[in-house]
């Protein structure tokens, strides 16, 4: 598990609550989390339905790693 190598300062905790008239909208939000290039772990989620709306609460965390500079060099390879 590579996440054990991450410092706690590299974690971004979040909570959010969304309401929508359709469950498809909430499903779209979850798909966007899956497609993100940032690793996002959802720790807890709840979905409640009423007569007119769906409400989803999410708590989780994402990982932040600072950018690194990569130096590329040319090197000849003899056949």
PDB file of C-alpha atoms in Angstrom:
ATOM      1  CA  UNK A   1       0.000   0.000   0.000  1.00  0.00           C
ATOM      2  CA  UNK A   2       1.778   3.131  -1.237  1.00  0.00           C
ATOM      3  CA  UNK A   3      -0.459   5.449   0.791  1.00  0.00           C
ATOM      4  CA  UNK A   4       1.554   4.618   3.924  1.00  0.00           C
ATOM      5  CA  UNK A   5       4.493   6.484   2.329  1.00  0.00           C
ATOM      6  CA  UNK A   6       2.502   9.735   2.136  1.00  0.00           C
ATOM      7  CA  UNK A   7       2.956  12.350   4.879  1.00  0.00           C
ATOM      8  CA  UNK A   8      -0.163  13.624   6.595  1.00  0.00           C
ATOM      9  CA  UNK A   9       0.639  17.076   5.173  1.00  0.00           C
ATOM     10  CA  UNK A  10       0.167  15.559   1.706  1.00  0.00           C
ATOM     11  CA  UNK A  11      -3.470  14.663   2.474  1.00  0.00           C
ATOM     12  CA  UNK A  12      -6.351  16.972   1.643  1.00  0.00           C
ATOM     13  CA  UNK A  13      -9.413  16.048   3.703  1.00  0.00           C
ATOM     14  CA  UNK A  14     -12.830  17.118   2.474  1.00  0.00           C
ATOM     15  CA  UNK A  15     -16.526  16.844   3.247  1.00  0.00           C
ATOM     16  CA  UNK A  16     -19.349  17.804   0.943  1.00  0.00           C
ATOM     17  CA  UNK A  17     -23.097  17.612   0.691  1.00  0.00           C
ATOM     18  CA  UNK A  18     -24.908  17.720  -2.636  1.00  0.00           C
ATOM     19  CA  UNK A  19     -28.605  17.879  -3.428  1.00  0.00           C
ATOM     20  CA  UNK A  20     -30.064  17.148  -6.829  1.00  0.00           C
ATOM     21  CA  UNK A  21     -33.426  16.458  -8.393  1.00  0.00           C
ATOM     22  CA  UNK A  22     -32.102  13.281 -10.009  1.00  0.00           C
ATOM     23  CA  UNK A  23     -29.947  10.387  -8.800  1.00  0.00           C
ATOM     24  CA  UNK A  24     -28.188  10.514 -12.192  1.00  0.00           C
ATOM     25  CA  UNK A  25     -26.661  13.872 -11.265  1.00  0.00           C
ATOM     26  CA  UNK A  26     -25.170  12.398  -8.089  1.00  0.00           C
ATOM     27  CA  UNK A  27     -23.925   9.394 -10.058  1.00  0.00           C
ATOM     28  CA  UNK A  28     -22.205  11.804 -12.452  1.00  0.00           C
ATOM     29  CA  UNK A  29     -20.366  13.438  -9.537  1.00  0.00           C
ATOM     30  CA  UNK A  30     -19.056  10.050  -8.402  1.00  0.00           C
ATOM     31  CA  UNK A  31     -17.936   9.241 -11.954  1.00  0.00           C
ATOM     32  CA  UNK A  32     -15.994  12.504 -12.054  1.00  0.00           C
ATOM     33  CA  UNK A  33     -14.188  11.436  -8.868  1.00  0.00           C
ATOM     34  CA  UNK A  34     -13.267   8.156 -10.575  1.00  0.00           C
ATOM     35  CA  UNK A  35     -11.947   9.949 -13.672  1.00  0.00           C
ATOM     36  CA  UNK A  36      -9.809  12.427 -11.722  1.00  0.00           C
ATOM     37  CA  UNK A  37      -6.044  12.237 -12.131  1.00  0.00           C
ATOM     38  CA  UNK A  38      -5.807  12.934  -8.404  1.00  0.00           C
ATOM     39  CA  UNK A  39      -6.193   9.883  -6.159  1.00  0.00           C
ATOM     40  CA  UNK A  40      -9.381  10.378  -4.137  1.00  0.00           C
ATOM     41  CA  UNK A  41     -10.464   8.031  -1.367  1.00  0.00           C
ATOM     42  CA  UNK A  42     -14.046   8.257  -0.155  1.00  0.00           C
ATOM     43  CA  UNK A  43     -14.152   7.302   3.517  1.00  0.00           C
ATOM     44  CA  UNK A  44     -17.888   7.606   4.093  1.00  0.00           C
ATOM     45  CA  UNK A  45     -20.953   8.402   2.016  1.00  0.00           C
ATOM     46  CA  UNK A  46     -24.687   8.511   2.517  1.00  0.00           C
ATOM     47  CA  UNK A  47     -27.520   9.066   0.073  1.00  0.00           C
ATOM     48  CA  UNK A  48     -31.003  10.066   1.169  1.00  0.00           C
ATOM     49  CA  UNK A  49     -34.085  10.401  -1.001  1.00  0.00           C
ATOM     50  CA  UNK A  50     -37.112  12.574  -0.383  1.00  0.00           C
ATOM     51  CA  UNK A  51     -40.123  13.320  -2.550  1.00  0.00           C
ATOM     52  CA  UNK A  52     -38.377  16.044  -4.528  1.00  0.00           C
ATOM     53  CA  UNK A  53     -34.623  15.518  -4.209  1.00  0.00           C
ATOM     54  CA  UNK A  54     -31.674  13.244  -3.516  1.00  0.00           C
ATOM     55  CA  UNK A  55     -29.016  14.328  -1.022  1.00  0.00           C
ATOM     56  CA  UNK A  56     -25.532  12.816  -0.922  1.00  0.00           C
ATOM     57  CA  UNK A  57     -22.984  13.458   1.828  1.00  0.00           C
ATOM     58  CA  UNK A  58     -19.365  12.475   1.271  1.00  0.00           C
ATOM     59  CA  UNK A  59     -16.257  12.636   3.429  1.00  0.00           C
ATOM     60  CA  UNK A  60     -12.909  11.600   2.115  1.00  0.00           C
ATOM     61  CA  UNK A  61      -9.391  12.641   1.306  1.00  0.00           C
ATOM     62  CA  UNK A  62      -7.194  13.271  -1.685  1.00  0.00           C
ATOM     63  CA  UNK A  63      -3.436  13.099  -2.000  1.00  0.00           C
ATOM     64  CA  UNK A  64      -1.181  15.973  -2.977  1.00  0.00           C
ATOM     65  CA  UNK A  65       2.374  15.450  -4.122  1.00  0.00           C
ATOM     66  CA  UNK A  66       4.414  18.499  -5.118  1.00  0.00           C
ATOM     67  CA  UNK A  67       5.602  18.674  -8.718  1.00  0.00           C
ATOM     68  CA  UNK A  68       9.043  17.395  -9.601  1.00  0.00           C
ATOM     69  CA  UNK A  69      11.421  18.494 -12.313  1.00  0.00           C
ATOM     70  CA  UNK A  70      12.594  15.794 -14.684  1.00  0.00           C
ATOM     71  CA  UNK A  71      15.822  16.305 -16.631  1.00  0.00           C
ATOM     72  CA  UNK A  72      15.932  14.455 -19.941  1.00  0.00           C
ATOM     73  CA  UNK A  73      19.291  13.756 -21.549  1.00  0.00           C
ATOM     74  CA  UNK A  74      20.217  12.327 -24.923  1.00  0.00           C
ATOM     75  CA  UNK A  75      22.350   9.251 -24.859  1.00  0.00           C
ATOM     76  CA  UNK A  76      23.553   7.369 -27.884  1.00  0.00           C
ATOM     77  CA  UNK A  77      23.030   3.643 -28.009  1.00  0.00           C
ATOM     78  CA  UNK A  78      25.307   1.545 -30.201  1.00  0.00           C
ATOM     79  CA  UNK A  79      23.678  -1.323 -32.077  1.00  0.00           C
TER      80      UNK A  79
END
